[in-house]
mmCIF file of C-alpha atoms and ligand atoms in Angstrom:
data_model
loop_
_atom_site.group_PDB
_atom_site.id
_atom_site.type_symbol
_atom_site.label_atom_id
_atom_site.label_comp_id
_atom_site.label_asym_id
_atom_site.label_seq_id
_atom_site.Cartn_x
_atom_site.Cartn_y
_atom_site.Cartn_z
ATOM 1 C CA UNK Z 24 118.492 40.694 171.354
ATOM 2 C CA UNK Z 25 119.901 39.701 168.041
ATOM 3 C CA UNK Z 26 118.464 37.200 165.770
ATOM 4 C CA UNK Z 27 119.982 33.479 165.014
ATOM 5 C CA UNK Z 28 120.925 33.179 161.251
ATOM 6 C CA UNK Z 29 121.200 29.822 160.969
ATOM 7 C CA UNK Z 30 122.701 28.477 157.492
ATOM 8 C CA UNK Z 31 125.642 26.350 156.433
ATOM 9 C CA UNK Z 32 127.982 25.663 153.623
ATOM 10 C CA UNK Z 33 126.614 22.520 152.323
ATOM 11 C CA UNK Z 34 123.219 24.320 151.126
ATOM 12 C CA UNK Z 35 125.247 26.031 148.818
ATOM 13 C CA UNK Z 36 126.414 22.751 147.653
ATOM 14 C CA UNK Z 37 123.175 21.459 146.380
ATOM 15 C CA UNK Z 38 122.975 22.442 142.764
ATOM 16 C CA UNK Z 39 120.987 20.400 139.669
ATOM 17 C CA UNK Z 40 121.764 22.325 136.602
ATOM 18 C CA UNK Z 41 122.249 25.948 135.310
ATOM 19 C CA UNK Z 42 118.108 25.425 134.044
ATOM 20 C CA UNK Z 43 116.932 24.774 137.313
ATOM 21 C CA UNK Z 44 115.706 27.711 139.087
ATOM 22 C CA UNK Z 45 116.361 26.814 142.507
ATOM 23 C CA UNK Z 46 119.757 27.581 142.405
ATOM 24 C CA UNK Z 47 122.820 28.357 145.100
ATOM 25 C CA UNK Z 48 122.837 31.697 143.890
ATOM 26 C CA UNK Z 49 119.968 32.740 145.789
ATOM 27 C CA UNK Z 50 121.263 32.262 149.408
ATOM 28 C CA UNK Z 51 124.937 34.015 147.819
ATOM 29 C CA UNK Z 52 122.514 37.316 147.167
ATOM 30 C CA UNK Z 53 120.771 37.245 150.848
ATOM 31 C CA UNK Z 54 124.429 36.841 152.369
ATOM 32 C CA UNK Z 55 126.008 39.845 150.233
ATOM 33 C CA UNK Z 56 123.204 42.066 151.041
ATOM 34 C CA UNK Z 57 123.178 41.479 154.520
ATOM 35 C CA UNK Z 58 126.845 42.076 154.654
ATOM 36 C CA UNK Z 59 126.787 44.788 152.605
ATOM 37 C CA UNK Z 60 124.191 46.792 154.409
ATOM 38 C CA UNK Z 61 125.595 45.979 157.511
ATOM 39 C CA UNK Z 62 122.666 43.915 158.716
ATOM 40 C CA UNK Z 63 125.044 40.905 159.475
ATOM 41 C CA UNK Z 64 126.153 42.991 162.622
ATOM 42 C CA UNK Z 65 122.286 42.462 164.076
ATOM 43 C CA UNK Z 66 122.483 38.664 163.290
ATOM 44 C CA UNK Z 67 124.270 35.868 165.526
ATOM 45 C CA UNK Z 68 125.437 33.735 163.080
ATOM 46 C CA UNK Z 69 125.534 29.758 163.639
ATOM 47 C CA UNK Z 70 125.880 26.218 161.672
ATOM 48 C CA UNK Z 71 122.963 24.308 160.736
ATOM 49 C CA UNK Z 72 123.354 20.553 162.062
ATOM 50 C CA UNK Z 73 122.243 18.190 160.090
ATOM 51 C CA UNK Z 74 118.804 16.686 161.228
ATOM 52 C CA UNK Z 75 118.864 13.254 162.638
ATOM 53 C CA UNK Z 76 116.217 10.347 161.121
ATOM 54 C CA UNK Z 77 114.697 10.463 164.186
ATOM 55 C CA UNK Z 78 114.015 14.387 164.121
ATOM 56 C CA UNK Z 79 112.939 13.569 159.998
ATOM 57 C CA UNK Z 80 110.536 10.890 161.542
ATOM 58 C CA UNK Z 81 108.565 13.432 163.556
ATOM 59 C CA UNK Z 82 107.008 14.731 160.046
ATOM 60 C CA UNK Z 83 108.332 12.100 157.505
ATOM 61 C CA UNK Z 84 107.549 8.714 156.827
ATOM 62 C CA UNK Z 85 110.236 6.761 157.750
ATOM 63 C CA UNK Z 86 109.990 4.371 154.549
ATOM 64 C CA UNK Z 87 110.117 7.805 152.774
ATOM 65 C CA UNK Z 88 113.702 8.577 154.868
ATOM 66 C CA UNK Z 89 114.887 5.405 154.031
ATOM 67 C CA UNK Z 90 114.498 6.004 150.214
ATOM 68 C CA UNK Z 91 116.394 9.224 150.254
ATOM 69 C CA UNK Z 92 118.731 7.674 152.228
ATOM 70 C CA UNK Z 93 119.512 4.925 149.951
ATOM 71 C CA UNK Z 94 118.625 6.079 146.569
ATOM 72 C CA UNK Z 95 120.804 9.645 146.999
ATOM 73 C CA UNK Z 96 123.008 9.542 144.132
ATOM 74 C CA UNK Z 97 127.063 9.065 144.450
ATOM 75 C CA UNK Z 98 127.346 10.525 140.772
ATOM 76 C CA UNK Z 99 124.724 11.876 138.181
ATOM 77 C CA UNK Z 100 121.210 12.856 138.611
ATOM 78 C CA UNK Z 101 118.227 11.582 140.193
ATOM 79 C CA UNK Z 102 114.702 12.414 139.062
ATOM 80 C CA UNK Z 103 112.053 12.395 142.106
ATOM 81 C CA UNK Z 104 109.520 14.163 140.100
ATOM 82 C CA UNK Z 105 109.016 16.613 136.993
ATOM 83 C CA UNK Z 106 111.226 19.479 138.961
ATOM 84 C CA UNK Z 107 113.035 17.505 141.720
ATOM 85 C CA UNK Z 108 116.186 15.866 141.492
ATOM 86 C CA UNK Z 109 119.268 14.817 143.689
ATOM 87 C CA UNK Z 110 122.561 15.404 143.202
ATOM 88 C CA UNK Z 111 125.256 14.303 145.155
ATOM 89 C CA UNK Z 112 125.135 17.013 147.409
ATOM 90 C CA UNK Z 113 121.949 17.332 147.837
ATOM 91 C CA UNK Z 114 120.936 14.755 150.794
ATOM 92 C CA UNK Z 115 123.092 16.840 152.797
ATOM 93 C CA UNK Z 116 121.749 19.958 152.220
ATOM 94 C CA UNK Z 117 118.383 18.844 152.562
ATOM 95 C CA UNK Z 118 119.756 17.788 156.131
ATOM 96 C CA UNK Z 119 120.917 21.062 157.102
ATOM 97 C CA UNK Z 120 117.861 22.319 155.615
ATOM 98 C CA UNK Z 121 115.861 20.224 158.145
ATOM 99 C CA UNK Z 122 118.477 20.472 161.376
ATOM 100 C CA UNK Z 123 118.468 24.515 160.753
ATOM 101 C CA UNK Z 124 115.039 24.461 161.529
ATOM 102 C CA UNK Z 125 115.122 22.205 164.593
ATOM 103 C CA UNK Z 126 118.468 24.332 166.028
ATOM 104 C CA UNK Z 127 116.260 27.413 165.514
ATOM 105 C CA UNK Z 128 113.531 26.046 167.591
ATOM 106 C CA UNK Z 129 116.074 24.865 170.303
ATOM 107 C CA UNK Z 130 117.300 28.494 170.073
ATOM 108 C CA UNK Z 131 114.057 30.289 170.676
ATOM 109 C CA UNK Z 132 113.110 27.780 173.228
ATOM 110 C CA UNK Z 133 116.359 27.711 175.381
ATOM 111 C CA UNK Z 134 115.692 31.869 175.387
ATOM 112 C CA UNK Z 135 119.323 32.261 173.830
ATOM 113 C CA UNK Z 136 117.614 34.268 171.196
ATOM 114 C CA UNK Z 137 114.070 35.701 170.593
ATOM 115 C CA UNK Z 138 113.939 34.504 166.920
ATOM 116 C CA UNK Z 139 116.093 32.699 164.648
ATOM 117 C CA UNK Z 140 115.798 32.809 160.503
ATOM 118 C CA UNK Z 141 117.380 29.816 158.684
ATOM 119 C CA UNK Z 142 118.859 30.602 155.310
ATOM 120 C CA UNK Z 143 118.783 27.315 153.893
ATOM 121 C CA UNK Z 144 117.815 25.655 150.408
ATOM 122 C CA UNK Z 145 116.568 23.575 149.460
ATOM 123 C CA UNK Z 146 112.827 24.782 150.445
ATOM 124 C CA UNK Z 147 110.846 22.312 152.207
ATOM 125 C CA UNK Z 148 106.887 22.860 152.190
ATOM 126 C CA UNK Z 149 106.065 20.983 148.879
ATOM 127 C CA UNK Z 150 107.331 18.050 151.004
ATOM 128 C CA UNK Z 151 104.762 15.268 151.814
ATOM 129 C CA UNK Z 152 105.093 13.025 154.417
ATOM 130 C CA UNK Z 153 105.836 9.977 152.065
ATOM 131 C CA UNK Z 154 107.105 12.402 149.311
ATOM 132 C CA UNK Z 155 109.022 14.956 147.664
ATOM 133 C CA UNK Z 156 107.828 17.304 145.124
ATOM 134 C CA UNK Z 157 108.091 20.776 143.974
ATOM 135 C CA UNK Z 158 111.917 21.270 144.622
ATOM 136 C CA UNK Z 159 111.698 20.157 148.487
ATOM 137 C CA UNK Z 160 112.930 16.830 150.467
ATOM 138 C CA UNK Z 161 112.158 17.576 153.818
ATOM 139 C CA UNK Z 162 109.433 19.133 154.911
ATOM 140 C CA UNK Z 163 112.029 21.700 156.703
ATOM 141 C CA UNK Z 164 109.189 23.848 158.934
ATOM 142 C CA UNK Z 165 106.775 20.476 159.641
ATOM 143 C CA UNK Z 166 110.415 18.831 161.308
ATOM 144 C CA UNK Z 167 110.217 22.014 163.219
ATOM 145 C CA UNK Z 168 107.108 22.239 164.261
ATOM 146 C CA UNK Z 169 106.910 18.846 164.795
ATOM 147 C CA UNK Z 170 110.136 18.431 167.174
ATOM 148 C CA UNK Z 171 108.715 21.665 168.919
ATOM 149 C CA UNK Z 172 105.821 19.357 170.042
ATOM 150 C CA UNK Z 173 107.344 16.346 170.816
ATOM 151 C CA UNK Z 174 110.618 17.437 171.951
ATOM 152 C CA UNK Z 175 109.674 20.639 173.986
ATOM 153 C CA UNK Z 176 106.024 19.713 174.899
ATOM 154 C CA UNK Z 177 104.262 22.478 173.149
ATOM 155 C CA UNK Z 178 100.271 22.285 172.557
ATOM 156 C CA UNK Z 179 99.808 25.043 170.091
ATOM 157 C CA UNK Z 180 102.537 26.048 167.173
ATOM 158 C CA UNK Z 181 101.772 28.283 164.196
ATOM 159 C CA UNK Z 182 103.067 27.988 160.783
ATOM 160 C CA UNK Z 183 102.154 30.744 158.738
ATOM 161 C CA UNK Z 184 103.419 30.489 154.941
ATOM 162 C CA UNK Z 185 103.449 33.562 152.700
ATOM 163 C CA UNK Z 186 105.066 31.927 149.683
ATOM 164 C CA UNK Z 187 103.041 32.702 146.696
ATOM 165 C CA UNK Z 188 102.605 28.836 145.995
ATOM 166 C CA UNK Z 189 100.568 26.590 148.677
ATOM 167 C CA UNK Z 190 102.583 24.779 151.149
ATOM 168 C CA UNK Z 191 100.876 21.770 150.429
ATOM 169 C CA UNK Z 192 103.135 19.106 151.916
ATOM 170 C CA UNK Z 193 102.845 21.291 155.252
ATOM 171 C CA UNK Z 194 98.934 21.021 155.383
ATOM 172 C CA UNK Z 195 99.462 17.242 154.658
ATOM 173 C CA UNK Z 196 101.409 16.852 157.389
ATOM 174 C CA UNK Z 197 99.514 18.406 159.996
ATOM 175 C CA UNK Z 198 95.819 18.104 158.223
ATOM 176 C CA UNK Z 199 94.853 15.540 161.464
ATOM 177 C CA UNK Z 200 96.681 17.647 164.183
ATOM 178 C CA UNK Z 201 94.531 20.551 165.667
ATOM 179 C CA UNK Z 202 98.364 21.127 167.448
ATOM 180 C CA UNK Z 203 99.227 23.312 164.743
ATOM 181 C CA UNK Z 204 97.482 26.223 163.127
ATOM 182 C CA UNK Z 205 98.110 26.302 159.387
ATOM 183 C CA UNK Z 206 97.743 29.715 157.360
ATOM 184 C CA UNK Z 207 98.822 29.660 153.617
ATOM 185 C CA UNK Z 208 98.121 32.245 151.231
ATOM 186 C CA UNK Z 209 99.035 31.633 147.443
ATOM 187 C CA UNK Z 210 98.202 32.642 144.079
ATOM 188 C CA UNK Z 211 95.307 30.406 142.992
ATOM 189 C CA UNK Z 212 94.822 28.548 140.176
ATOM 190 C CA UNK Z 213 98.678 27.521 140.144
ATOM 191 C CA UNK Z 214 100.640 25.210 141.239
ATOM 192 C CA UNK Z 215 100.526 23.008 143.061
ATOM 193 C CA UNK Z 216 97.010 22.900 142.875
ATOM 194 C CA UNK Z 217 95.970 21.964 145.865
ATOM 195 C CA UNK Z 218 94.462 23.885 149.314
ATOM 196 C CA UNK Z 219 91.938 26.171 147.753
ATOM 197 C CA UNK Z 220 88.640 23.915 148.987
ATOM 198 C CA UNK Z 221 90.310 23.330 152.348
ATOM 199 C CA UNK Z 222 88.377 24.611 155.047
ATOM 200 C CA UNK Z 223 89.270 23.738 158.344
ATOM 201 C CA UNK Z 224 89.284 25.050 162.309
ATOM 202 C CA UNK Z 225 93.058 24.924 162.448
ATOM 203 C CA UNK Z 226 94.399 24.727 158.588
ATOM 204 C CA UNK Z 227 93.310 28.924 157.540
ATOM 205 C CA UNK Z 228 94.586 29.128 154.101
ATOM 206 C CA UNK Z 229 94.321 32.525 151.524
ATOM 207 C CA UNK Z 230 94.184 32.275 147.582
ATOM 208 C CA UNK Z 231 94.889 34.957 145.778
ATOM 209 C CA UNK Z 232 94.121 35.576 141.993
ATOM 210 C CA UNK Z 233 97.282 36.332 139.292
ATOM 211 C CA UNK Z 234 97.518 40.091 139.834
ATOM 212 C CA UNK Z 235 96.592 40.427 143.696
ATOM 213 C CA UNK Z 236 98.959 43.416 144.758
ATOM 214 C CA UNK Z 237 100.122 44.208 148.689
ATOM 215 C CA UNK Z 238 97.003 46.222 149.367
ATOM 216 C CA UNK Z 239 94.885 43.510 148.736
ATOM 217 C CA UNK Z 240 97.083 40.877 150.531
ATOM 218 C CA UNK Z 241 96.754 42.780 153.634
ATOM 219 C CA UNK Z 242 93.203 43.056 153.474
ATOM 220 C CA UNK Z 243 92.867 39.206 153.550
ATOM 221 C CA UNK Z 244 95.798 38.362 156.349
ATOM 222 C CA UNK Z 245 93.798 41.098 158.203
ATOM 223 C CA UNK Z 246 90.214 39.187 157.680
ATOM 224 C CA UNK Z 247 91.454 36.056 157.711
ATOM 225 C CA UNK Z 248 94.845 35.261 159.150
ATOM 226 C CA UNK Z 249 95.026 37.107 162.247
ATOM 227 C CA UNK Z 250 91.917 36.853 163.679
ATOM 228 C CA UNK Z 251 92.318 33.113 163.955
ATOM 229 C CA UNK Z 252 95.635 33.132 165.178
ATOM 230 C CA UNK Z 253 94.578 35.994 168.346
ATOM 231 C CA UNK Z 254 91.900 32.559 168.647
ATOM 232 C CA UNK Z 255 94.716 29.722 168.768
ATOM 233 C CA UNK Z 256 97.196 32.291 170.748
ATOM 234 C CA UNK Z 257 100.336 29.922 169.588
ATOM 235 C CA UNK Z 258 103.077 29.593 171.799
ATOM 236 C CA UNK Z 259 105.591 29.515 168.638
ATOM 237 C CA UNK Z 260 105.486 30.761 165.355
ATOM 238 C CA UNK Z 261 106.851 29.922 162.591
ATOM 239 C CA UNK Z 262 106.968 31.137 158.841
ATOM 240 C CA UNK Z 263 107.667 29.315 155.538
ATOM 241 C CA UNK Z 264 109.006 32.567 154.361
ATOM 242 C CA UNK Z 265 108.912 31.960 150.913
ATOM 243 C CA UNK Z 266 109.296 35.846 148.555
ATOM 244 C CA UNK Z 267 108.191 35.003 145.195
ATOM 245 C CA UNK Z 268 104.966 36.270 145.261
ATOM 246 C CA UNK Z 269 107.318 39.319 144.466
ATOM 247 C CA UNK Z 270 106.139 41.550 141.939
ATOM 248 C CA UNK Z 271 109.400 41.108 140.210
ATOM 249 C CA UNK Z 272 109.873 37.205 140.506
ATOM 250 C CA UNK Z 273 108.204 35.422 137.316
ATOM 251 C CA UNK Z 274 107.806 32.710 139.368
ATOM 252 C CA UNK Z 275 104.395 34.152 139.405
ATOM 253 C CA UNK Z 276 102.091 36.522 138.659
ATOM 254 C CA UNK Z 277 101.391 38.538 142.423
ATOM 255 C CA UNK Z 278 102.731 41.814 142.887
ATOM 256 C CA UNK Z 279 104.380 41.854 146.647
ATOM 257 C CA UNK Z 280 106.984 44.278 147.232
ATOM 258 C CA UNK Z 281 109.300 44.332 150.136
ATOM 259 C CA UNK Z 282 106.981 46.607 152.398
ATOM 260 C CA UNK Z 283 104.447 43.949 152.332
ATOM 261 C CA UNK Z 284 107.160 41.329 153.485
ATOM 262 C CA UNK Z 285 107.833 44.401 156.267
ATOM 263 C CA UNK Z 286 103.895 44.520 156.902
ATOM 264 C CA UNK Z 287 103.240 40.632 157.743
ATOM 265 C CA UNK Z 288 106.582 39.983 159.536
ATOM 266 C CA UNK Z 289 105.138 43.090 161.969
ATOM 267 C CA UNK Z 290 101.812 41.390 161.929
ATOM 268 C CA UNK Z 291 103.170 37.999 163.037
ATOM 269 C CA UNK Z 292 105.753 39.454 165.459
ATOM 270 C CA UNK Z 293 102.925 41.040 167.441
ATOM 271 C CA UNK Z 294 101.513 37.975 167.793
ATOM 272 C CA UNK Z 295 104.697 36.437 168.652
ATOM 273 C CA UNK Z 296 105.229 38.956 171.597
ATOM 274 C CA UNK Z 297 101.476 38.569 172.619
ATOM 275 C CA UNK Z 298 101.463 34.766 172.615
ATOM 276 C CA UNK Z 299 104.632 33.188 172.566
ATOM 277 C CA UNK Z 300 106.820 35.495 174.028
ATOM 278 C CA UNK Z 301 108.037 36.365 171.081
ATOM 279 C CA UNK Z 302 109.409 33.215 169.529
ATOM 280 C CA UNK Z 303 109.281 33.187 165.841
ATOM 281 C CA UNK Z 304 111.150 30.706 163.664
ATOM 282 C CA UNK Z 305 110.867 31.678 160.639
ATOM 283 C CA UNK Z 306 112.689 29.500 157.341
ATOM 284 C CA UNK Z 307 113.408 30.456 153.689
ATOM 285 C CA UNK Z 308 110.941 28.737 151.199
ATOM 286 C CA UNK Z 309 111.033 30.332 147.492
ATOM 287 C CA UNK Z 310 112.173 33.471 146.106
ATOM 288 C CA UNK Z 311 113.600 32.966 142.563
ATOM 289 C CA UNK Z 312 114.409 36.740 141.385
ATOM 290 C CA UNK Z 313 117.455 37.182 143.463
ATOM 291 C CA UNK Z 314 117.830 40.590 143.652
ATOM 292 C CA UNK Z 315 114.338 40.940 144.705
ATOM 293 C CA UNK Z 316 114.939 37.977 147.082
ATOM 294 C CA UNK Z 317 117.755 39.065 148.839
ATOM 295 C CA UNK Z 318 115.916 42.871 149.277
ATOM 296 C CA UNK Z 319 112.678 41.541 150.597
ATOM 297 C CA UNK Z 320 114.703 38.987 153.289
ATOM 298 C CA UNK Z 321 116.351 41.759 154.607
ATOM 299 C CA UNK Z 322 113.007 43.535 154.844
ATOM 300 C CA UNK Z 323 111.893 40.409 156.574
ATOM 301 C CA UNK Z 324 114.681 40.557 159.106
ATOM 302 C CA UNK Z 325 114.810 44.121 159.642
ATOM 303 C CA UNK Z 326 110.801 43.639 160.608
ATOM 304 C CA UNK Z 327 112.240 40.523 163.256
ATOM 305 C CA UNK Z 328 114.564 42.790 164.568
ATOM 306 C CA UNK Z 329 111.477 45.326 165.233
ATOM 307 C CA UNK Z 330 112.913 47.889 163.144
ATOM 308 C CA UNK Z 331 115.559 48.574 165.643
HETATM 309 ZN ZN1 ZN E 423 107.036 29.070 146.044
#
């Protein structure tokens, strides 16, 4: 069964300055490669809506909504924080950002696909439920999660988050809902700071010191990540697939390559096909070495797609 790639035209639209790494050229990189190794043949291709304020609501504060709503620039620049702005364009494609991740839950739930990855930007798990930081708006994978157990009555959903930074707004989100299984791993000290003293039943999270390469990163998803999600057995998964924790993106200082990417998707597929029939929703975070971006997303997909 081929996978959803759920994206849309107005992510590319979203763009706050040459400096800023977050940039549209990122998702132009994934799309080349997949078309020019052919993977775009394995991928059923379809538009991101955007999400609706009630969908935001599930995860977002709606005073928090409002603001965006109201504040998002006609012309110019807004400044949210120290490395978040809005453009014009860029309440909409934080709203296709959002609405790809709730279509690819519909998609996995309504059994017209086994998976679905959303190629959208701009990244959503620095995204608190009253606030945006860290280059994120909407907390894209919480509004997924979050409509997956309101909207289709699930009682256990897995987000697992591989993006070398912690998904902080994520674990804020959910830190009060035993619903959802958080697993993080990140480089540690770095930003943003926050998750390495959280230790909870359902909120599993992984630092890793500048330097950790794929060997070692196994070692602790194996001791650490997967034992507790055989424990919750989820009955969706889904991954802030975030790839700078690539040894060539200096975003950071881990040394991922794309086999590792190949190695966890695997891991987490299994436990999508034990669990949760193998649903897996799975949504681009970071990744700012685009070359090495677009290489380890196909790795990513081609690990979805079971290798074919
Ligand atoms: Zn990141």
């Amino acid at each position: 069964m081929p996978i959803a790639y759920i994206s849309h035209p107005d992510c590319l639209l979203h763009d706050v300055g040459q400096d800023h790494p977050e940039q549209p050229g990122r998702l132009r990189a994934i799309q080349d490669l997949l078309i020019s190794t052919g993977m775009e043949f394995a991928l059923s291709q379809y538009d991101a809506p955007m999400a609706t304020r009630e969908q935001l609501e599930l995860a977002h504060d709606p005073d928090y909504v409002t603001m965006l709503f109201t504040d998002a620039p006609h012309e110019g620049i807004l400044e949210l924080d120290g490395d978040t702005f809005m453009m014009p364009k860029t309440l909409d494609a934080a709203l296709r950002s959002a609405g790809a991740v709730v279509k690819g839950v519909d998609l996995v739930m309504s059994k017209e696909v086994t998976s679905a990855f959303c190629a959208i930007r701009p990244p959503g798990h620095h995204a608190e439920r009253d606030r945006a930081m860290g280059f994120c708006y909407f907390n894209n994978v919480a509004v997924g999660a979050a409509y997956a157990l309101a909207k289709h009555g699930l009682e256990r959903v897995a987000v697992i988050d591989f993006d070398v930074h912690h998904g902080n707004g994520t674990e804020h989100i959910f830190e009060t809902d035993p619903r959802v299984l958080f697993c993080s791993s990140f480089q540690h000290p770095f930003y943003p700071f926050t998750g390495h003293e959280t230790e909870t039943d359902h909120i599993v999270n992984i630092t890793l010191p500048a330097g950790t390469n794929g060997e070692e990163f196994r070692k602790q998803v194996e001791a650490h990540w997967l034992p507790a999600l055989h424990h919750f057995k989820p009955q969706l998964v889904m991954i802030s697939a975030g790839f700078d924790a690539h040894i060539s993106d200096d975003m950071s200082h881990l040394r991922l390559r794309e086999a590792d990417y190949d190695w966890v998707t695997t891991q987490l597929k299994e436990i999508a096909d034990t669990y949760a029939e193998g649903r897996i929703v799975s949504t681009l975070e970071g990744g700012y070495e685009v070359g090495s971006l677009a290489r380890s997303v196909l790795a990513h997909l081609d690990a979805l797609l079971g290798h074919r």
